[in-house]
Amino acid sequence: MIDSIQRRRLFRLQAVLLAGFIGAGCSGGRALPAQAQAPGAPTPLHPVIPAPVAVAMAPTGHFEVTPDTPILVDPGDSEAARIGLYLANLIGNSLETTPRVAPAGATIPAGAIVLTTHGADAALGEEGYVLAVTPERATITATAPAGLFYGVQTLRQLMPPSLEYTAARPHPLPIPAGRIEDRPRFGWRGAMLDVSRHFLSAEDVKRYIDLMALYKMNRLHVHLSDDQGWRIEIPSWPNLTTHGGSTEVGGGSGGYYTREAFAGLVRYAQDRFITLVPEIDVPGHINAAMASYPALNCDDTAPPLYTGIAVGFSSLCVDKDITYRFLEDVIREITALATGPYFHVGGDEVTKLTHEQYAQFMERVQGIAAAHGKQPIGWDEIAEAPLLPTTLIQHWRPSGSQEAIAEAVAGGARVIISPANKAYLDMKYDSTTVLGLNWAGYVSVRASYEWEPTDQIEGIAESSIVGVEAPLWSETLSTLDDFEYMAFPRLPGIAEIGWSPASGRTWDEYRGRLGAHAPRWVALGINFYRAPEVPWQGN
Ligand code: TNX
């Protein structure tokens, strides 16, 4: 619990230091070392995205990471040791040797990087951290492993972008001296991958997870089924994948995750403090399953597989018992693997049912998710059905369901904010973008950054918002390169909206920081869109 004294302390620090990092000619702030600036771009005082709550860079001085720099962790803290190793492996890319991770002794020697929970202020919460860098040492202090991990991501962004090259090329690794105190605004900082319209391999999803982690995102929602493909093995209903997973938009060969591969994704994400949120979209968007089992259809006739991009044409047969046995099996088998607290039941774009049929069905499917110990989530149409007290509503239609959402919120429901005209990464940047769709309009990098979660639903209080999410639908995306091109540079902006304080966020300041990430993305091999509105740095 954060007591009021701690809260006041944190706010005082915020007020003082926020003014320091955002105000242009602030005292104590300093420009980053020699990096070319595009004309007209404000010089970023630091490159960190999402912007931390409070940054005070020292006017001079830095800590130099060398092959002899140890990473010291609290004795017996195995999570801190694991995070230390993650940092050591990153640094190891850039040095000839990987730094050693060791338990800290009673006195901390000069020249160390330290990860510790000792003396951490409870007001930081589980995800907050303090990073203090002096010429003698770099110390990350947090109350919990997630905070240490996020402190490591900030430290990483303060090191040269060349850190990210995986082939060893020894070079200096200075970290500018200063102090950062940070904690997230929202607990849900999500991204969604549509692996149904086009399948992404587990390796590709892991890559996306790694990129999310760099920006302190903590929820990966995976859209595992839709009309065009069923992507997760369900042993009690094997045709779902052998038939329903055998194609994708455009007629390619599709694919699916075996149980082992899916469990591997859950673990990989969890190791990076990202909770995997599985979605099985029902009762619509379900042609792949109906094509796999005639019995799921009201007329007992399986439709053909579908490889187009229309929506709204399929629905489960809500009057049949087998429909609910199917859901029970699917949800049981998936929740046995997805160990996080959520299960997304979809519920969007249903045109084949009456309102009563839809409402009854959504009530029942929420009950099945809850019976497996999961908090149900539904796209915003679900607000028109009876809700369980735990159900989260995922807002997506810029002007849809507003009244129903407001009413549900008045009744205590909480909302994930992902407005299609701002947070949908599959919207084209502008009329020249070859990939993507534009039904919600063009979404420039600026438009995807310059909005407030609390302004999306009339009258909603911040306390009713769990956070934000950036969905990436894949009707038009077939390779990881395509996914990256749409996500970068917009994904980090959504991460910042989810993490950073609303006050002080401006496009003009942000675009300078964003531009500073280009060399890092080049080093990481990200296929990003060099939007002309951003002053990209370096090569
Ligand atoms: C709407 S967002 C859909 C998806 C499409 C997406 C394309 C939502 C809940 N439904 O089925 O893929 O638009 O942007």
Coordinates of C-alpha atoms and ligand atoms in Angstrom, one line a residue:
M1 CA 0.0 0.0 0.0
I2 CA 1.2 3.5 -0.8
D3 CA 0.6 5.7 2.2
S4 CA -0.2 9.4 1.8
I5 CA 3.2 10.5 2.9
Q6 CA 4.9 8.4 0.3
R7 CA 2.4 9.6 -2.3
R8 CA 3.2 13.2 -1.4
R9 CA 6.9 12.5 -1.6
L10 CA 6.6 10.9 -5.0
F11 CA 4.4 13.8 -6.3
R12 CA 6.8 16.4 -5.0
L13 CA 9.6 14.7 -6.8
Q14 CA 7.5 14.4 -10.0
A15 CA 6.7 18.1 -9.9
V16 CA 10.3 19.1 -9.5
L17 CA 11.8 16.7 -11.9
L18 CA 9.2 16.6 -14.5
A19 CA 9.7 20.4 -14.9
G20 CA 13.4 19.6 -15.3
F21 CA 13.1 17.1 -18.1
I22 CA 10.4 18.6 -20.2
G23 CA 11.2 22.3 -19.9
A24 CA 13.5 23.1 -22.7
G25 CA 16.2 25.3 -21.1
C26 CA 15.9 23.6 -17.7
S27 CA 18.8 23.6 -15.3
G28 CA 20.3 20.2 -14.7
G29 CA 19.2 18.7 -18.0
R30 CA 21.8 18.1 -20.7
A31 CA 21.9 17.1 -24.2
L32 CA 22.9 13.6 -25.1
P33 CA 26.4 13.1 -26.5
A34 CA 27.0 14.1 -30.0
Q35 CA 24.3 12.8 -32.2
A36 CA 23.2 14.5 -35.3
Q37 CA 19.8 16.3 -35.2
A38 CA 17.5 16.9 -38.1
P39 CA 16.8 20.6 -38.5
G40 CA 13.9 21.9 -36.5
A41 CA 13.9 19.0 -34.0
P42 CA 14.1 19.8 -30.3
T43 CA 17.2 18.3 -28.8
P44 CA 16.0 15.5 -26.5
L45 CA 17.4 15.7 -23.0
H46 CA 17.3 11.9 -22.8
P47 CA 16.0 9.3 -25.3
V48 CA 14.0 7.2 -22.9
I49 CA 10.6 5.9 -24.2
P50 CA 8.2 5.8 -22.4
A51 CA 9.2 9.1 -20.7
P52 CA 9.9 8.4 -17.1
V53 CA 8.0 10.2 -14.3
A54 CA 11.1 12.1 -13.2
V55 CA 14.5 12.5 -14.8
A56 CA 17.4 14.6 -13.6
M57 CA 20.4 14.1 -15.8
A58 CA 23.7 15.3 -14.3
P59 CA 25.4 18.2 -16.2
T60 CA 28.5 16.1 -16.7
G61 CA 29.9 12.6 -16.0
H62 CA 29.1 9.1 -16.9
F63 CA 29.5 5.5 -15.8
E64 CA 31.6 3.4 -18.1
V65 CA 30.6 -0.3 -18.6
T66 CA 33.7 -2.4 -19.2
P67 CA 34.4 -6.1 -19.4
D68 CA 35.2 -6.0 -15.7
T69 CA 31.9 -4.4 -14.6
P70 CA 30.1 -6.9 -12.4
I71 CA 26.3 -7.0 -12.1
L72 CA 25.6 -7.4 -8.4
V73 CA 22.2 -8.6 -7.1
D74 CA 20.8 -9.2 -3.6
P75 CA 22.1 -12.6 -2.3
G76 CA 19.4 -15.2 -2.7
D77 CA 17.2 -13.2 -5.1
S78 CA 17.0 -15.6 -8.0
E79 CA 14.7 -13.3 -10.0
A80 CA 17.1 -10.4 -9.7
A81 CA 19.9 -12.8 -10.8
R82 CA 17.9 -13.8 -13.9
I83 CA 17.3 -10.2 -14.8
G84 CA 21.0 -9.5 -14.2
L85 CA 21.8 -12.2 -16.6
Y86 CA 19.4 -10.6 -19.2
L87 CA 21.3 -7.4 -18.8
A88 CA 24.7 -9.2 -18.9
N89 CA 23.7 -10.9 -22.2
L90 CA 22.8 -7.5 -23.7
I91 CA 26.0 -5.9 -22.6
G92 CA 27.9 -9.0 -23.7
N93 CA 26.8 -8.2 -27.3
S94 CA 29.0 -5.2 -27.2
L95 CA 32.0 -6.3 -25.2
E96 CA 34.3 -9.2 -25.7
T97 CA 33.0 -10.9 -22.6
T98 CA 29.7 -11.2 -20.8
P99 CA 29.7 -9.4 -17.4
R100 CA 29.5 -11.7 -14.4
V101 CA 26.4 -11.7 -12.3
A102 CA 27.2 -12.1 -8.6
P103 CA 25.7 -11.7 -5.2
A104 CA 26.4 -8.3 -3.7
G105 CA 28.6 -8.3 -0.6
A106 CA 28.2 -6.0 2.4
T107 CA 30.0 -3.2 0.6
I108 CA 29.4 -2.3 -3.0
P109 CA 32.7 -1.9 -4.9
A110 CA 33.1 1.0 -7.3
G111 CA 32.5 0.1 -10.9
A112 CA 29.5 -2.1 -10.4
I113 CA 26.0 -2.2 -11.8
V114 CA 23.6 -3.1 -8.9
L115 CA 20.1 -4.4 -8.9
T116 CA 18.5 -4.3 -5.5
T117 CA 15.3 -4.2 -3.6
H118 CA 16.9 -2.8 -0.4
G119 CA 15.6 0.6 0.5
A120 CA 13.0 0.6 -2.3
D121 CA 10.2 3.1 -1.7
A122 CA 6.8 1.2 -1.5
A123 CA 5.3 4.1 -3.5
L124 CA 7.1 2.8 -6.6
G125 CA 4.7 -0.1 -6.7
E126 CA 5.7 -3.4 -8.3
E127 CA 6.6 -1.9 -11.6
G128 CA 8.4 1.3 -10.6
Y129 CA 12.1 1.7 -10.1
V130 CA 14.8 4.3 -9.3
L131 CA 17.9 4.4 -11.5
A132 CA 20.8 6.3 -10.1
V133 CA 23.9 6.5 -12.3
T134 CA 27.2 8.1 -11.0
P135 CA 30.7 7.7 -12.4
E136 CA 31.2 5.1 -9.6
R137 CA 28.2 2.9 -10.2
A138 CA 24.7 2.4 -11.7
T139 CA 22.1 1.3 -9.2
I140 CA 18.5 0.1 -10.0
T141 CA 16.3 0.0 -6.9
A142 CA 12.8 -1.5 -7.0
T143 CA 10.4 -3.2 -4.7
A144 CA 9.9 -6.2 -7.1
P145 CA 11.4 -8.0 -10.1
A146 CA 9.2 -6.2 -12.6
G147 CA 10.6 -2.9 -11.5
L148 CA 14.2 -4.1 -11.7
F149 CA 13.4 -5.3 -15.3
Y150 CA 12.0 -1.9 -16.3
G151 CA 15.0 -0.2 -14.7
V152 CA 17.2 -2.4 -16.9
Q153 CA 15.2 -1.3 -20.0
T154 CA 15.8 2.3 -19.1
L155 CA 19.5 1.7 -18.5
R156 CA 19.6 -0.1 -21.9
Q157 CA 18.1 2.9 -23.6
L158 CA 20.7 5.2 -22.0
M159 CA 23.5 3.0 -23.5
P160 CA 24.6 3.5 -27.1
P161 CA 22.3 2.0 -29.7
S162 CA 25.2 -0.1 -30.9
L163 CA 24.5 -2.2 -27.8
E164 CA 21.8 -3.9 -29.8
Y165 CA 24.0 -5.5 -32.4
T166 CA 24.3 -9.2 -31.7
A167 CA 27.6 -9.7 -33.4
A168 CA 30.4 -8.8 -30.9
R169 CA 32.0 -5.5 -31.8
P170 CA 33.8 -4.2 -28.7
H171 CA 33.1 -0.5 -28.1
P172 CA 32.8 1.8 -25.1
L173 CA 29.5 1.7 -23.3
P174 CA 29.0 5.0 -21.4
I175 CA 25.9 5.6 -19.4
P176 CA 25.2 9.3 -18.7
A177 CA 25.1 10.2 -15.0
G178 CA 21.7 11.1 -13.5
R179 CA 18.8 9.9 -11.5
I180 CA 15.5 8.6 -12.8
E181 CA 12.4 7.8 -10.7
D182 CA 9.7 6.1 -12.5
R183 CA 6.4 4.1 -12.3
P184 CA 3.6 3.4 -14.8
R185 CA 0.4 5.4 -15.1
F186 CA -1.6 2.3 -16.1
G187 CA -1.3 -1.4 -15.2
W188 CA -2.3 -2.6 -18.7
R189 CA 0.1 -1.6 -21.5
G190 CA -0.9 -4.0 -24.2
A191 CA -0.3 -5.0 -27.8
M192 CA -2.3 -7.5 -29.8
L193 CA -1.2 -9.7 -32.6
D194 CA -3.8 -11.1 -35.1
V195 CA -2.1 -14.5 -35.9
S196 CA -5.3 -15.8 -37.5
R197 CA -5.6 -13.7 -40.7
H198 CA -1.9 -14.4 -41.3
F199 CA 0.0 -16.8 -39.1
L200 CA 3.1 -15.7 -37.3
S201 CA 5.6 -18.4 -36.1
A202 CA 6.3 -18.7 -32.4
E203 CA 9.8 -17.3 -33.2
D204 CA 8.3 -14.2 -34.7
V205 CA 6.0 -13.7 -31.8
K206 CA 9.0 -13.9 -29.4
R207 CA 10.7 -11.2 -31.4
Y208 CA 7.6 -9.0 -31.0
I209 CA 7.6 -9.8 -27.3
D210 CA 11.3 -8.7 -27.1
L211 CA 10.4 -5.4 -28.8
M212 CA 7.4 -4.8 -26.5
A213 CA 9.7 -5.4 -23.5
L214 CA 12.1 -2.6 -24.6
Y215 CA 9.1 -0.2 -24.2
K216 CA 7.9 -1.7 -20.9
M217 CA 4.7 -3.1 -22.3
N218 CA 3.2 -5.9 -20.2
R219 CA 0.2 -7.5 -22.0
L220 CA 0.4 -9.5 -25.2
H221 CA -3.2 -10.3 -26.4
V222 CA -3.0 -13.0 -29.1
H223 CA -6.1 -13.2 -31.4
L224 CA -5.9 -17.0 -31.8
S225 CA -8.9 -17.7 -34.0
D226 CA -11.0 -16.0 -36.6
D227 CA -12.8 -16.9 -39.8
Q228 CA -9.5 -17.5 -41.7
G229 CA -7.7 -19.7 -39.2
W230 CA -7.6 -21.5 -35.9
R231 CA -4.1 -21.2 -34.5
I232 CA -3.8 -23.2 -31.2
E233 CA -3.8 -27.0 -30.9
I234 CA -6.9 -28.3 -28.9
P235 CA -6.3 -32.1 -28.5
S236 CA -10.0 -32.8 -27.8
W237 CA -11.0 -31.1 -31.1
P238 CA -8.1 -31.9 -33.4
N239 CA -9.6 -30.8 -36.7
L240 CA -9.6 -27.2 -35.5
T241 CA -5.9 -27.0 -36.3
T242 CA -5.4 -29.8 -38.9
H243 CA -8.2 -28.4 -41.0
G244 CA -9.1 -25.0 -39.5
G245 CA -5.4 -24.0 -39.2
S246 CA -4.5 -25.0 -42.7
T247 CA -4.8 -21.7 -44.5
E248 CA -5.0 -18.0 -44.1
V249 CA -5.9 -14.8 -45.9
G250 CA -4.9 -15.1 -49.5
G251 CA -4.8 -18.9 -49.4
G252 CA -1.3 -19.4 -47.9
S253 CA -0.6 -22.5 -45.8
G254 CA -1.5 -21.0 -42.4
G255 CA -0.1 -22.8 -39.3
Y256 CA -0.8 -23.2 -35.6
Y257 CA 1.0 -23.4 -32.3
T258 CA 1.3 -26.8 -30.7
R259 CA 0.6 -27.0 -27.0
E260 CA 4.4 -27.0 -26.3
A261 CA 5.0 -24.0 -28.6
F262 CA 2.2 -22.1 -27.0
A263 CA 3.3 -22.9 -23.5
G264 CA 6.8 -21.7 -24.6
L265 CA 5.3 -18.4 -25.7
V266 CA 3.6 -17.9 -22.4
R267 CA 6.8 -18.6 -20.5
Y268 CA 8.9 -16.4 -22.8
A269 CA 6.5 -13.5 -22.3
Q270 CA 6.3 -14.1 -18.6
D271 CA 10.1 -14.0 -18.3
R272 CA 9.8 -10.5 -19.8
F273 CA 7.0 -9.5 -17.4
I274 CA 4.4 -9.7 -20.2
T275 CA 1.2 -11.6 -19.5
L276 CA -0.1 -13.5 -22.5
V277 CA -3.9 -12.9 -23.0
P278 CA -5.4 -15.6 -25.2
E279 CA -8.5 -14.7 -27.3
I280 CA -10.9 -17.1 -28.9
D281 CA -13.3 -14.8 -30.7
V282 CA -17.0 -16.0 -30.4
P283 CA -19.8 -16.2 -31.4
G284 CA -18.8 -14.5 -34.7
H285 CA -15.4 -14.6 -36.5
I286 CA -15.5 -18.4 -36.2
N287 CA -15.7 -19.8 -39.7
A288 CA -12.4 -21.8 -39.3
A289 CA -14.0 -23.8 -36.4
M290 CA -17.3 -24.2 -38.2
A291 CA -15.5 -25.5 -41.3
S292 CA -13.7 -28.0 -39.1
Y293 CA -16.7 -29.5 -37.4
P294 CA -20.1 -29.8 -39.2
A295 CA -21.8 -30.3 -35.7
L296 CA -21.0 -26.6 -34.8
N297 CA -23.3 -25.5 -37.6
C298 CA -27.1 -25.2 -37.1
D299 CA -27.6 -27.2 -40.3
D300 CA -24.8 -29.7 -39.6
T301 CA -23.1 -28.7 -42.7
A302 CA -19.5 -27.4 -42.6
P303 CA -18.8 -24.3 -44.7
P304 CA -15.6 -24.2 -46.8
L305 CA -12.5 -22.6 -45.3
Y306 CA -12.4 -18.9 -45.9
T307 CA -9.4 -16.9 -47.2
G308 CA -11.0 -13.5 -47.9
I309 CA -11.2 -10.4 -45.5
A310 CA -14.9 -9.8 -45.1
V311 CA -16.2 -9.8 -41.5
G312 CA -19.5 -10.6 -39.8
F313 CA -20.7 -13.6 -41.8
S314 CA -20.2 -16.5 -39.3
S315 CA -21.8 -17.4 -36.0
L316 CA -21.8 -20.4 -33.7
C317 CA -25.1 -22.1 -33.4
V318 CA -26.1 -20.7 -30.0
D319 CA -29.0 -23.1 -29.6
K320 CA -27.0 -26.3 -29.7
D321 CA -25.5 -27.9 -26.5
I322 CA -22.5 -29.0 -28.5
T323 CA -21.5 -25.3 -28.9
Y324 CA -21.1 -25.0 -25.1
R325 CA -19.2 -28.3 -24.8
F326 CA -16.9 -27.0 -27.5
L327 CA -16.4 -23.7 -25.6
E328 CA -15.8 -25.6 -22.4
D329 CA -13.2 -27.8 -23.9
V330 CA -11.4 -25.0 -25.7
I331 CA -11.4 -22.7 -22.8
R332 CA -10.3 -25.5 -20.4
E333 CA -7.4 -26.5 -22.7
I334 CA -6.2 -23.0 -23.4
T335 CA -6.4 -21.8 -19.8
A336 CA -4.4 -24.8 -18.7
L337 CA -1.5 -23.3 -20.7
A338 CA -2.1 -19.5 -20.5
T339 CA -1.3 -19.0 -16.8
G340 CA -2.3 -15.3 -16.7
P341 CA -5.5 -14.2 -15.2
Y342 CA -7.4 -13.3 -18.4
F343 CA -9.4 -14.9 -21.2
H344 CA -10.6 -12.8 -24.1
V345 CA -13.9 -14.1 -25.5
G346 CA -14.1 -11.7 -28.5
G347 CA -17.8 -10.9 -29.0
D348 CA -17.3 -8.3 -31.8
E349 CA -19.2 -7.8 -35.1
V350 CA -22.0 -10.3 -34.7
T351 CA -24.7 -9.8 -37.3
K352 CA -26.3 -13.2 -37.4
L353 CA -27.9 -13.3 -33.9
T354 CA -30.7 -11.4 -32.3
H355 CA -29.8 -9.1 -29.4
E356 CA -31.3 -11.6 -27.0
Q357 CA -29.3 -14.5 -28.5
Y358 CA -26.1 -12.4 -28.4
A359 CA -26.7 -11.3 -24.8
Q360 CA -27.5 -14.8 -23.5
F361 CA -24.5 -16.3 -25.4
M362 CA -22.1 -13.7 -24.1
E363 CA -23.3 -14.2 -20.5
R364 CA -22.8 -17.9 -20.8
V365 CA -19.3 -17.7 -22.3
Q366 CA -18.2 -15.2 -19.6
G367 CA -19.4 -17.8 -17.1
I368 CA -17.2 -20.5 -18.7
A369 CA -14.1 -18.3 -18.6
A370 CA -14.8 -17.4 -15.0
A371 CA -15.4 -21.0 -14.0
H372 CA -11.8 -21.7 -15.2
G373 CA -10.6 -18.9 -12.9
K374 CA -10.2 -16.3 -15.6
Q375 CA -11.3 -12.7 -15.8
P376 CA -13.3 -12.4 -19.1
I377 CA -12.6 -9.7 -21.6
G378 CA -14.8 -8.8 -24.6
W379 CA -14.6 -6.3 -27.4
D380 CA -16.9 -3.3 -26.7
E381 CA -20.0 -4.9 -28.1
I382 CA -20.0 -7.0 -24.9
A383 CA -21.2 -3.9 -23.0
E384 CA -24.6 -4.6 -24.5
A385 CA -24.8 -8.0 -22.7
P386 CA -25.0 -8.7 -19.0
L387 CA -21.5 -8.5 -17.5
L388 CA -19.8 -10.4 -14.7
P389 CA -18.3 -8.0 -12.2
T390 CA -14.8 -9.0 -13.3
T391 CA -15.4 -8.6 -17.1
L392 CA -13.2 -6.1 -18.8
I393 CA -14.5 -4.2 -21.8
Q394 CA -12.1 -3.5 -24.7
H395 CA -13.1 -0.3 -26.3
W396 CA -12.3 -0.2 -30.0
R397 CA -15.0 1.5 -32.0
P398 CA -14.4 5.3 -31.9
S399 CA -18.1 6.0 -31.7
G400 CA -19.6 2.6 -31.0
S401 CA -21.3 1.4 -27.8
Q402 CA -20.5 4.6 -26.0
E403 CA -23.7 4.7 -24.0
A404 CA -23.6 1.0 -23.2
I405 CA -19.9 1.3 -22.1
A406 CA -20.7 4.4 -20.0
E407 CA -23.6 2.5 -18.3
A408 CA -21.4 -0.6 -17.7
V409 CA -18.7 1.7 -16.2
A410 CA -21.3 3.3 -14.0
G411 CA -22.0 -0.2 -12.8
G412 CA -18.4 -0.8 -11.9
A413 CA -16.9 -2.3 -15.2
R414 CA -13.4 -1.4 -16.2
V415 CA -12.2 -0.7 -19.7
I416 CA -9.1 -1.3 -21.9
I417 CA -8.8 1.6 -24.3
S418 CA -7.8 0.9 -27.9
P419 CA -9.6 3.3 -30.3
A420 CA -9.3 2.1 -33.9
N421 CA -8.7 5.6 -35.2
K422 CA -5.6 6.1 -32.9
A423 CA -4.3 2.8 -31.5
Y424 CA -4.9 0.4 -34.4
L425 CA -1.5 -0.3 -35.9
D426 CA -3.1 -1.9 -39.0
M427 CA -4.4 1.5 -40.1
K428 CA -2.4 3.0 -43.0
Y429 CA -0.2 5.9 -42.0
D430 CA -1.4 7.9 -44.9
S431 CA -2.7 7.5 -48.5
T432 CA 0.7 6.3 -49.7
T433 CA 1.0 3.4 -47.3
V434 CA 0.8 0.1 -49.2
L435 CA 0.1 -2.2 -46.3
G436 CA -2.9 -1.9 -43.9
L437 CA -6.5 -0.8 -44.0
N438 CA -8.1 2.6 -43.6
W439 CA -11.7 2.0 -42.4
A440 CA -11.0 4.0 -39.3
G441 CA -9.0 6.6 -41.2
Y442 CA -5.3 7.2 -41.7
V443 CA -3.3 7.1 -38.5
S444 CA -0.2 9.2 -38.7
V445 CA 2.6 8.7 -36.1
R446 CA 1.5 12.0 -34.5
A447 CA -2.2 11.0 -34.4
S448 CA -1.3 7.7 -32.8
Y449 CA 0.6 9.6 -30.1
E450 CA -1.5 12.7 -29.5
W451 CA -4.5 11.4 -27.6
E452 CA -5.7 10.8 -24.0
P453 CA -7.2 7.5 -22.8
T454 CA -9.6 9.4 -20.5
D455 CA -11.1 11.4 -23.5
Q456 CA -12.3 8.4 -25.5
I457 CA -15.5 7.6 -23.5
E458 CA -17.8 10.4 -22.4
G459 CA -17.5 10.9 -18.6
I460 CA -15.1 8.0 -17.9
A461 CA -12.9 8.4 -14.9
E462 CA -9.2 7.4 -15.0
S463 CA -9.9 4.8 -12.3
S464 CA -12.2 2.9 -14.6
I465 CA -9.5 2.5 -17.2
V466 CA -7.1 -0.4 -16.8
G467 CA -4.9 0.9 -19.6
V468 CA -4.3 1.0 -23.3
E469 CA -3.7 -1.6 -26.1
A470 CA -2.5 -1.4 -29.6
P471 CA -4.0 -4.1 -31.8
L472 CA -2.3 -5.2 -35.0
W473 CA -4.8 -6.9 -37.4
S474 CA -3.2 -8.9 -40.2
E475 CA -5.5 -9.0 -43.1
T476 CA -2.9 -7.3 -45.2
L477 CA 0.3 -8.3 -43.4
S478 CA 2.0 -11.6 -44.2
T479 CA 5.5 -11.4 -42.9
L480 CA 7.1 -10.2 -39.7
D481 CA 8.6 -7.4 -41.7
D482 CA 5.1 -6.3 -42.6
F483 CA 4.0 -6.4 -38.9
E484 CA 7.1 -4.4 -37.9
Y485 CA 6.5 -1.8 -40.5
M486 CA 3.1 -1.0 -39.1
A487 CA 4.1 -1.3 -35.5
F488 CA 7.2 0.9 -35.7
P489 CA 7.2 3.8 -35.1
R490 CA 3.7 3.8 -33.6
L491 CA 3.9 1.1 -30.9
P492 CA 6.4 3.0 -28.7
G493 CA 3.9 5.9 -28.6
I494 CA 1.1 3.7 -27.4
A495 CA 3.5 2.3 -24.8
E496 CA 4.2 5.9 -23.6
I497 CA 0.5 6.8 -23.4
G498 CA 0.1 3.7 -21.2
W499 CA 3.2 4.4 -19.0
S500 CA 4.0 8.1 -18.8
P501 CA 2.1 10.9 -16.9
A502 CA -0.4 12.7 -19.1
S503 CA 0.8 16.1 -18.0
G504 CA 3.8 17.3 -20.1
R505 CA 3.3 14.9 -23.0
T506 CA 3.7 16.8 -26.2
W507 CA 4.3 15.7 -29.7
D508 CA 7.0 18.1 -30.3
E509 CA 9.1 16.9 -27.4
Y510 CA 8.2 13.2 -28.1
R511 CA 9.1 13.2 -31.8
G512 CA 12.7 14.3 -30.9
R513 CA 13.0 11.3 -28.5
L514 CA 11.4 9.0 -31.0
G515 CA 13.8 10.1 -33.7
A516 CA 16.7 9.2 -31.4
H517 CA 15.6 5.5 -31.5
A518 CA 16.3 5.0 -35.2
P519 CA 19.9 3.9 -34.8
R520 CA 18.7 1.4 -32.1
W521 CA 16.1 0.0 -34.5
V522 CA 18.6 -0.3 -37.2
A523 CA 20.9 -2.2 -34.9
L524 CA 17.9 -4.5 -33.9
G525 CA 17.1 -5.0 -37.6
I526 CA 13.5 -3.6 -37.2
N527 CA 11.8 -2.9 -40.5
F528 CA 10.4 0.5 -39.5
Y529 CA 8.6 3.3 -41.4
R530 CA 10.7 6.4 -41.5
A531 CA 7.7 8.7 -41.2
P532 CA 8.6 12.2 -42.5
E533 CA 7.1 13.8 -39.4
V534 CA 9.8 12.4 -37.2
P535 CA 13.4 13.8 -37.1
W536 CA 15.2 10.4 -37.4
Q537 CA 18.8 10.4 -36.1
G538 CA 21.8 8.6 -37.4
N539 CA 22.2 6.0 -40.0
Ligands
TNX1 C1 -12.3 -4.8 -36.9 S1 -11.4 -4.7 -34.1 C2 -12.2 -6.0 -36.4 C3 -11.3 -7.0 -36.9 C4 -10.6 -6.6 -38.1 C5 -10.2 -5.1 -37.9 C6 -9.3 -4.6 -39.0 C7 -12.4 -5.8 -34.0 C8 -12.9 -6.1 -32.7 N1 -12.9 -6.3 -35.2 O1 -12.0 -8.2 -37.2 O2 -9.5 -7.4 -38.3 O3 -11.3 -4.3 -37.8 O4 -8.9 -3.3 -38.7

